[in-house]
C-alpha positions as a Markdown table, in Angstrom:
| # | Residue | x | y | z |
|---|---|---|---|---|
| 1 | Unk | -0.6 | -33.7 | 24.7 |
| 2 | Unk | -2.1 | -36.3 | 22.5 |
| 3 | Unk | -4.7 | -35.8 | 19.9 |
| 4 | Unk | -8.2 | -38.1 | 20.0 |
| 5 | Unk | -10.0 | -39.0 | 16.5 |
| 6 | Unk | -13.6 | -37.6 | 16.6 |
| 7 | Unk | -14.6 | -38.5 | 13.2 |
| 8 | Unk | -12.6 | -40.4 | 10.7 |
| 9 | Unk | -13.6 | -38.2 | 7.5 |
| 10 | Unk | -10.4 | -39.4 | 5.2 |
| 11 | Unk | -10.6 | -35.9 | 3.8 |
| 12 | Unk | -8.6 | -35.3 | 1.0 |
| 13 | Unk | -7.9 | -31.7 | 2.3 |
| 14 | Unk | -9.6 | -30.8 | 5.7 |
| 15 | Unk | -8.8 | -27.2 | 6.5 |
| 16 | Unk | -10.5 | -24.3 | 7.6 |
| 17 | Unk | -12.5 | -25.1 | 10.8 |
| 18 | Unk | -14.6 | -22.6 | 12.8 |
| 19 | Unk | -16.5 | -22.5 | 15.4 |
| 20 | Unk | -20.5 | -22.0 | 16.0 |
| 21 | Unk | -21.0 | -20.3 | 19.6 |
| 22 | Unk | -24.2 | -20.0 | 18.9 |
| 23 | Unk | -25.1 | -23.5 | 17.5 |
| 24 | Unk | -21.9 | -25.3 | 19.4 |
| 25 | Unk | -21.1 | -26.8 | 16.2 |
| 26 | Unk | -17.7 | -27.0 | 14.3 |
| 27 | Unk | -18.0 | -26.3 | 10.7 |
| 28 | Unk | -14.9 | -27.4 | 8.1 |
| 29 | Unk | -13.8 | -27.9 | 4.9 |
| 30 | Unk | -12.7 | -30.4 | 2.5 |
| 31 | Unk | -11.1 | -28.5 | -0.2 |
| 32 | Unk | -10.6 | -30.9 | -3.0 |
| 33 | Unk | -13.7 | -32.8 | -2.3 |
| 34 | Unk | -15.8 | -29.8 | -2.4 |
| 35 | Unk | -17.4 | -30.3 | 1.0 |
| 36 | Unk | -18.1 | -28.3 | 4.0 |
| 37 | Unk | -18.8 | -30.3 | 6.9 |
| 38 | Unk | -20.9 | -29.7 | 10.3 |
| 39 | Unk | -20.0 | -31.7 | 13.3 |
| 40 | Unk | -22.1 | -31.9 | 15.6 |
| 41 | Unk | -20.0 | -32.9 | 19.1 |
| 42 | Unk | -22.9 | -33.5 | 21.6 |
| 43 | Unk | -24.0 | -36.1 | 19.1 |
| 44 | Unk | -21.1 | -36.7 | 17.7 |
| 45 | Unk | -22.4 | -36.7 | 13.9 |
| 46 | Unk | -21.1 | -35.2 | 11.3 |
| 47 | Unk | -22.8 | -34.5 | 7.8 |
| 48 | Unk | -21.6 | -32.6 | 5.0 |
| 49 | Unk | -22.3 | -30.2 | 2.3 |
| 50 | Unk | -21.4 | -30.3 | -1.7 |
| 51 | Unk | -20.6 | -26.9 | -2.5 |
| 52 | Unk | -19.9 | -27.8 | -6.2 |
| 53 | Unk | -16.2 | -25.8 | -6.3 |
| 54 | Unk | -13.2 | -25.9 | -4.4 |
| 55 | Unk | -13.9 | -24.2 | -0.4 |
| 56 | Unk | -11.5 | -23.6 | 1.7 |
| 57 | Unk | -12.6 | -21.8 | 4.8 |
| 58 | Unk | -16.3 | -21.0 | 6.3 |
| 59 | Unk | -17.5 | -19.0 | 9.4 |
| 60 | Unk | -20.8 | -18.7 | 10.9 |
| 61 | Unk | -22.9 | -15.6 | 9.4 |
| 62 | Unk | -24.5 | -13.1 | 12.2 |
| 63 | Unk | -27.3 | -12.3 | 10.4 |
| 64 | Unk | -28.1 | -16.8 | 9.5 |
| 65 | Unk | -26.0 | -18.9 | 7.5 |
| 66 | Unk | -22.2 | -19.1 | 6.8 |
| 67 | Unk | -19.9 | -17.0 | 4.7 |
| 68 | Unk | -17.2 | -18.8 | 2.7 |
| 69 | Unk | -14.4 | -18.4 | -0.2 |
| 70 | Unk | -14.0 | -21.3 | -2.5 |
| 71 | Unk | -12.4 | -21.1 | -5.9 |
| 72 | Unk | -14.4 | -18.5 | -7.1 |
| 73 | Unk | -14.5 | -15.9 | -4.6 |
| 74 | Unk | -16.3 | -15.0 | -1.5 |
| 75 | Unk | -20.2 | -16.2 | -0.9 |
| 76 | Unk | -23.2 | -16.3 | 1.3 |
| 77 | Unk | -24.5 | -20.0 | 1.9 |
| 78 | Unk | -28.2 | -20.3 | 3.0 |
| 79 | Unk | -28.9 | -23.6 | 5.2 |
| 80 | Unk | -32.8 | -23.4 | 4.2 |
| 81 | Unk | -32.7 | -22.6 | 0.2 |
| 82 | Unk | -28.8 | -24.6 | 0.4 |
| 83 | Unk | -28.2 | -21.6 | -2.1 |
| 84 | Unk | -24.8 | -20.0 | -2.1 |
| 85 | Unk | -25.0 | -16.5 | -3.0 |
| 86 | Unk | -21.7 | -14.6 | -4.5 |
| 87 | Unk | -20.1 | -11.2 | -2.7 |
| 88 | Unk | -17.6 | -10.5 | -4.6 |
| 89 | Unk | -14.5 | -12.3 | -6.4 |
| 90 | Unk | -11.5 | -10.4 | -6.2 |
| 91 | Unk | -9.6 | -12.3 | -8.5 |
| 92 | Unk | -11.9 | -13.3 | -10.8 |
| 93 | Unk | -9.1 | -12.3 | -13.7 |
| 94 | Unk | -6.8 | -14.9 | -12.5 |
| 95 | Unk | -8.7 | -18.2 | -12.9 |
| 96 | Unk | -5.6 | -20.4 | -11.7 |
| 97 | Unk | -5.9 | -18.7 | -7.8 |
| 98 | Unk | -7.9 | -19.7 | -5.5 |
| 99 | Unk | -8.8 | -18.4 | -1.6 |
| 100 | Unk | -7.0 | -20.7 | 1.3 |
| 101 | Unk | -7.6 | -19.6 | 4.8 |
| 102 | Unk | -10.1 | -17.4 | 6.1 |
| 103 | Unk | -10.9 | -15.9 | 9.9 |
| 104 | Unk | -13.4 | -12.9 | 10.9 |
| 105 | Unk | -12.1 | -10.2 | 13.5 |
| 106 | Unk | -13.7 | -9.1 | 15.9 |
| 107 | Unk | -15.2 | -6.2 | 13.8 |
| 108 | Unk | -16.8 | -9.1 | 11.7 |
| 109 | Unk | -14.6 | -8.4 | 8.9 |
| 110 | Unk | -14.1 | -11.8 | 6.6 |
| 111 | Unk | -9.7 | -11.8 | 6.0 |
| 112 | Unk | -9.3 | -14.3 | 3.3 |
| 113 | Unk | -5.9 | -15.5 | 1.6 |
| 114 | Unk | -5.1 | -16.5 | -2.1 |
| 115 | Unk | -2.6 | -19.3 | -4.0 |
| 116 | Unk | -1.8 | -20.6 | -7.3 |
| 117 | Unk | -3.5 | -23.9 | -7.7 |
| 118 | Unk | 0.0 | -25.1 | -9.1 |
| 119 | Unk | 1.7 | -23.4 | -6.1 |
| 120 | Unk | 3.5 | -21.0 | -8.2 |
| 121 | Unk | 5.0 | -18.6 | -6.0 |
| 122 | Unk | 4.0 | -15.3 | -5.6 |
| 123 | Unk | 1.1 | -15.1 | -7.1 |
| 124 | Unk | -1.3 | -14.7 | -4.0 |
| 125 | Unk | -2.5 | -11.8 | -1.9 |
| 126 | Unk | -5.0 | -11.2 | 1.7 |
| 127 | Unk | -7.7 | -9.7 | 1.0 |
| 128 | Unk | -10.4 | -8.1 | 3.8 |
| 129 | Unk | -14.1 | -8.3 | 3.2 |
| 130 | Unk | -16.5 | -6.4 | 4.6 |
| 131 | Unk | -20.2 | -5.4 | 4.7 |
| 132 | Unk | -20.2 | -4.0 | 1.2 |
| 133 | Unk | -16.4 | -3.7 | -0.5 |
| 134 | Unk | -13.4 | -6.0 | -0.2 |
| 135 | Unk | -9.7 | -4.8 | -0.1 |
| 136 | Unk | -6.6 | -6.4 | -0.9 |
| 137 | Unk | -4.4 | -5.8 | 2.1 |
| 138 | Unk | -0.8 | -7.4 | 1.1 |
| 139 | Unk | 0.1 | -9.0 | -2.1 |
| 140 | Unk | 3.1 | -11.3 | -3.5 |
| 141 | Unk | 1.9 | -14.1 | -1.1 |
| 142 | Unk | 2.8 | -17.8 | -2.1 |
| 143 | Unk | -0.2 | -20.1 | 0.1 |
| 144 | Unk | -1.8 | -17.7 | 2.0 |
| 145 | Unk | -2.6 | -19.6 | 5.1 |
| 146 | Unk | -3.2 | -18.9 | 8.8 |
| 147 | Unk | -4.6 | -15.5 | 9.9 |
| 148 | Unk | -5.1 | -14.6 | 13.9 |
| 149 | Unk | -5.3 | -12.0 | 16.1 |
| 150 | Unk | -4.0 | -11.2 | 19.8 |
| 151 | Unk | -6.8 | -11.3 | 22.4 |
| 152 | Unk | -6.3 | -7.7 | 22.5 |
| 153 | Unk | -7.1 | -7.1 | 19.2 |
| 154 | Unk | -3.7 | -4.7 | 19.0 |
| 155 | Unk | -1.5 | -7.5 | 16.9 |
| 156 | Unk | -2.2 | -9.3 | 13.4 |
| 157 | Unk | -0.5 | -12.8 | 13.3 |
| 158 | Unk | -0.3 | -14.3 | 9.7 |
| 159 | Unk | 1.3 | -17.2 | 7.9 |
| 160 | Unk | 2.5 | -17.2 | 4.4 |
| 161 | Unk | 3.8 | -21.0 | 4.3 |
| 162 | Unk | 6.4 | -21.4 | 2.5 |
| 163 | Unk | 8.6 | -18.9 | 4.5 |
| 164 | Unk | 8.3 | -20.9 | 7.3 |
| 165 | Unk | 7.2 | -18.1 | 9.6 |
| 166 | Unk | 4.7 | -16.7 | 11.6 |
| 167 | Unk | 4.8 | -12.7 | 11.0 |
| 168 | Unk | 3.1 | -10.3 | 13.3 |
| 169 | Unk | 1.7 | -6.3 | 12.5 |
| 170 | Unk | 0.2 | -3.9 | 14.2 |
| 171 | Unk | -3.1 | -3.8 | 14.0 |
| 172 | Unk | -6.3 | -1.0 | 14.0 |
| 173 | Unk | -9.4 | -2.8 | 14.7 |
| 174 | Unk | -11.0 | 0.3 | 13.8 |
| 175 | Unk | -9.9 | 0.6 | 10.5 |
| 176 | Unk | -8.3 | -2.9 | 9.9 |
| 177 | Unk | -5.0 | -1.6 | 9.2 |
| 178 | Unk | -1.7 | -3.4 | 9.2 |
| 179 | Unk | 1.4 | -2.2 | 10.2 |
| 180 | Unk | 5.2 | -2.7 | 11.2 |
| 181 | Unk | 5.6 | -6.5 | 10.0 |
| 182 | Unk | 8.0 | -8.6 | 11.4 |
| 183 | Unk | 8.7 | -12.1 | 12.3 |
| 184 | Unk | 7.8 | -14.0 | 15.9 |
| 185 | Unk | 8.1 | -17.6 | 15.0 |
| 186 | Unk | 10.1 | -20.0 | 13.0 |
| 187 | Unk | 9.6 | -23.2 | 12.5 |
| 188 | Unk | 12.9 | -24.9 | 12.5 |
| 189 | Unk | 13.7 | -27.4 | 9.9 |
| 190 | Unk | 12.5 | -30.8 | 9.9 |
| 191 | Unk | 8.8 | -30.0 | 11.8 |
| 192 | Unk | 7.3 | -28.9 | 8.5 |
| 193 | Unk | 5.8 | -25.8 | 7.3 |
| 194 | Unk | 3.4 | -23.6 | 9.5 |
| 195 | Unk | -0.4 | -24.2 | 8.3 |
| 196 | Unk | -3.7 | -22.8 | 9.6 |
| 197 | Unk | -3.5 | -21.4 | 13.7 |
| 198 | Unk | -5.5 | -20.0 | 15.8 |
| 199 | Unk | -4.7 | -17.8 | 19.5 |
| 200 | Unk | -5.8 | -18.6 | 23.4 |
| 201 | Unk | -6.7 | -16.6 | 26.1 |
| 202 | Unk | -3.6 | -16.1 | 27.3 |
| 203 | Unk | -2.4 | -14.3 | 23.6 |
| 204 | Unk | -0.1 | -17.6 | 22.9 |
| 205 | Unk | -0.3 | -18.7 | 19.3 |
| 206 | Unk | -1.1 | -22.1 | 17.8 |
| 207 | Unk | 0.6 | -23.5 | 14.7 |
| 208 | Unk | -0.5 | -26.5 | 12.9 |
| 209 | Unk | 2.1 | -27.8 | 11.4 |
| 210 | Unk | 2.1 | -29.9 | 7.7 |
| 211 | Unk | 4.2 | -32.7 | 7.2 |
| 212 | Unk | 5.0 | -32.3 | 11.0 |
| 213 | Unk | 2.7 | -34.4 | 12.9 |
| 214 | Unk | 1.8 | -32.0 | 15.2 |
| 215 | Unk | 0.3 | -28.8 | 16.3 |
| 216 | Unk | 2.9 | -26.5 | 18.4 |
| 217 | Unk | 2.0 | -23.6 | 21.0 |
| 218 | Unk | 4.0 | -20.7 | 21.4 |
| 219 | Unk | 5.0 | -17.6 | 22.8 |
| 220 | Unk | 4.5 | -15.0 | 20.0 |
| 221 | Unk | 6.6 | -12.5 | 22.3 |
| 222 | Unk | 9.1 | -14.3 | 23.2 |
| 223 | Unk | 9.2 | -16.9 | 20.1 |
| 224 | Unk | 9.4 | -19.8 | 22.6 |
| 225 | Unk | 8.1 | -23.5 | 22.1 |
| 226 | Unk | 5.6 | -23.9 | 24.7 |
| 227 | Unk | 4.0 | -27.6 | 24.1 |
| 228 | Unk | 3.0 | -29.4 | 21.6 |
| 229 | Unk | 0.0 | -31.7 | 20.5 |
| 230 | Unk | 1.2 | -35.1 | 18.8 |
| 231 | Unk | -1.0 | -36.1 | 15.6 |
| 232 | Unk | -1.1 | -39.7 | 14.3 |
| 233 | Unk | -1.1 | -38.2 | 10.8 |
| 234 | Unk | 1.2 | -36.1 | 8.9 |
| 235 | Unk | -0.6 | -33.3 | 7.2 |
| 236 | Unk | -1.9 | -31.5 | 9.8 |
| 237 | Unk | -3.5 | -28.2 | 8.3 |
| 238 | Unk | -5.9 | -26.0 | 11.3 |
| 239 | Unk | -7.0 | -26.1 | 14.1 |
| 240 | Unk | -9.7 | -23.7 | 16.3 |
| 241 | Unk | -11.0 | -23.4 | 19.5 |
| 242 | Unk | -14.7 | -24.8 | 20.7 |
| 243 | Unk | -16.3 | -26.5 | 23.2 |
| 244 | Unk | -19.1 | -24.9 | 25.4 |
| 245 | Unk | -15.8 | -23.4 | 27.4 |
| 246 | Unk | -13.7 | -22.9 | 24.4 |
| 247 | Unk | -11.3 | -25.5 | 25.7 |
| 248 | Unk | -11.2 | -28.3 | 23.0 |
| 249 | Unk | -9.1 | -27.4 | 20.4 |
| 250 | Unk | -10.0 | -28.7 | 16.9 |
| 251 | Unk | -7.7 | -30.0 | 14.5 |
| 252 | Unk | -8.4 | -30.5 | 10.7 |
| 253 | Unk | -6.0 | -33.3 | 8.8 |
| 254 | Unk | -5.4 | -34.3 | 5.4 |
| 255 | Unk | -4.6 | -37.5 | 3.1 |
| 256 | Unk | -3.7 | -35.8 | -0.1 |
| 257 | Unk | -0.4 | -36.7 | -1.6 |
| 258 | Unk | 0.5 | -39.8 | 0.4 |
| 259 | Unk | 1.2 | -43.1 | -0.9 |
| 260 | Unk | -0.2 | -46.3 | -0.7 |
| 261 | Unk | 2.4 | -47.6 | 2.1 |
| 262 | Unk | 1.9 | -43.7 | 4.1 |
| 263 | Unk | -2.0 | -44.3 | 4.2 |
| 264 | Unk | -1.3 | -47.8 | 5.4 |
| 265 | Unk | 0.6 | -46.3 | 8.4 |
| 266 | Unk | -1.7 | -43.2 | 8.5 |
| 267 | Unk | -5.3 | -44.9 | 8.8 |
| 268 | Unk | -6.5 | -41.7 | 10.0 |
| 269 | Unk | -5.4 | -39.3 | 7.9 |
| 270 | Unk | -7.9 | -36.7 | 6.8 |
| 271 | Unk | -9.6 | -37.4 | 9.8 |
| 272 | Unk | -10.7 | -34.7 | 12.7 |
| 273 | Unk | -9.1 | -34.4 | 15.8 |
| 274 | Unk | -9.5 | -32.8 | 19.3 |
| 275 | Unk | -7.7 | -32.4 | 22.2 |
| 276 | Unk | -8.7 | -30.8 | 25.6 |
| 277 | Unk | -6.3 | -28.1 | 26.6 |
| 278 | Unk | -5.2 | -26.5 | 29.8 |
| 279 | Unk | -6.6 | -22.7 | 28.3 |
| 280 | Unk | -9.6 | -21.7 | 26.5 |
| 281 | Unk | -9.1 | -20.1 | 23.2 |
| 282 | Unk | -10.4 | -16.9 | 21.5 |
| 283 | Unk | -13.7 | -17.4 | 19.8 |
| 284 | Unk | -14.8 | -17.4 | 16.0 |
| 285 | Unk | -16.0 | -14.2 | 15.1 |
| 286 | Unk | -19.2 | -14.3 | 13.0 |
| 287 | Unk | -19.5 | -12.2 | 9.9 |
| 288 | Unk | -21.4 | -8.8 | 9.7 |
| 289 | Unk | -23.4 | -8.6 | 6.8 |
């Protein structure tokens, strides 16, 4: 399969797209511009946000708005008052982390994922938030980075990039707990790292894939390569299911890092793709609260 250019952002660092049943719109990120961005596909238009700090992932809020965690934390955003509103800030003690991927389960929970701005390893955790408290759920994670669930609800896929795996637990959607880790994809050497993902209908897991010019689908069971979606562009960060039937699947890009010559040869880079796929994909969970 082969990616189409919707709208040719040239975002520094597109990542964390989500999907608006309601609204059937796409809302994303550009992290180092401080942006979050609302396309808009029956029109195709696009229009953005300044958030005034680093964001790095949003999802539609059940009760109006969006939920998001940038730099500083986690935070209500009002579309009327454009005010955002903090939850809570988890590590507000460690001013040179910041949140990277985020994704509500089905419960509405907001699970949100730490780094070291320098990359340092380590020095990350996941944390869950919900209605009124958040947790930190693992620790001594280097980019936290692409969080999703089986459509079942019984399995916890996660991404800590650098390890160059996807990992699976158990998982209580009751209680959100996590158990028995272990790992059901590797990404062999030479594709990249393992980015943002997201899961389809049929539970098979996809893998964006930075520096790898691509986004992969595959068997979390079985850990087979089932297709793959070809990218013009390099950094290739998320990606998420929308479209009225869930069936275009979204893919954020970035530009940041590549030289003069690369962004000759990438025009599009930073740009947002989509592809129509064969499946329909799990939808974005709004947050309760």
């Amino acid at each position: 399969m082969q990616a189409e250019l919707v709208f040719d952002a040239k975002a520094t660092l597109g990542e964390g797209p989500s999907w608006d049943v309601k609204k059937k719109r796409l809302y994303w990120v550009d992290i180092d511009q401080k942006k979050v961005h609302i396309y808009d596909p029956n029109r195709n238009e696009n229009t953005s946000l300044e958030i005034g700090q680093l964001v790095s992932a949003v999802v539609p809020r059940e009760s109006g708005g969006l939920v998001m965690v940038t730099e500083n934390g986690f935070f209500t955003f009002d579309f009327y008052t454009r005010q955002l509103c903090p939850i809570a800030d988890p590590e507000s003690y460690l001013p040179e982390n910041r949140f990277n991927n985020g994704k509500c389960d089905a419960m509405g929970r907001f699970w949100a994922g730490t780094m070291h701005k320098k990359e340092l390893p380590e020095q990350g955790s996941l944390y869950c938030l919900e209605t009124n408290k958040v947790n930190r759920v693992l620790n001594h994670v280097s980019i936290s980075n692409g969080i999703s669930w089986s459509p079942d609800n019984q399995i916890f896929y996660y991404v800590d990039t650098p390890t160059k795996e996807v990992v699976a637990f158990d998982f209580d959607l009751d209680s959100g707990e996590l158990k028995n880790k272990r790992v059901v994809v590797r990404i062999p050497d030479g594709a990249g790292v393992p980015d943002g993902m997201t899961t389809d209908t049929e539970g098979m897991i996809w893998v964006a894939h930075w520096g790898g010019y691509k986004v992969t689908r595959w068997n979390p069971m079985t850990g087979d390569l089932l297709d793959t979606i070809h990218l013009p562009v390099a950094k290739v960060t998320s990606c998420v299911f929308g479209g009225d039937d869930l069936d275009h699947l979204y893919i954020t890009t970035a530009r940041v890092g590549l030289s003069d010559e690369e962004r000759l040869k990438q025009p599009y880079a930073g740009g947002l793709f989509c592809v129509k796929t064969k499946v329909k994909g799990l939808p974005t969970y709004p947050f309760k609260g």
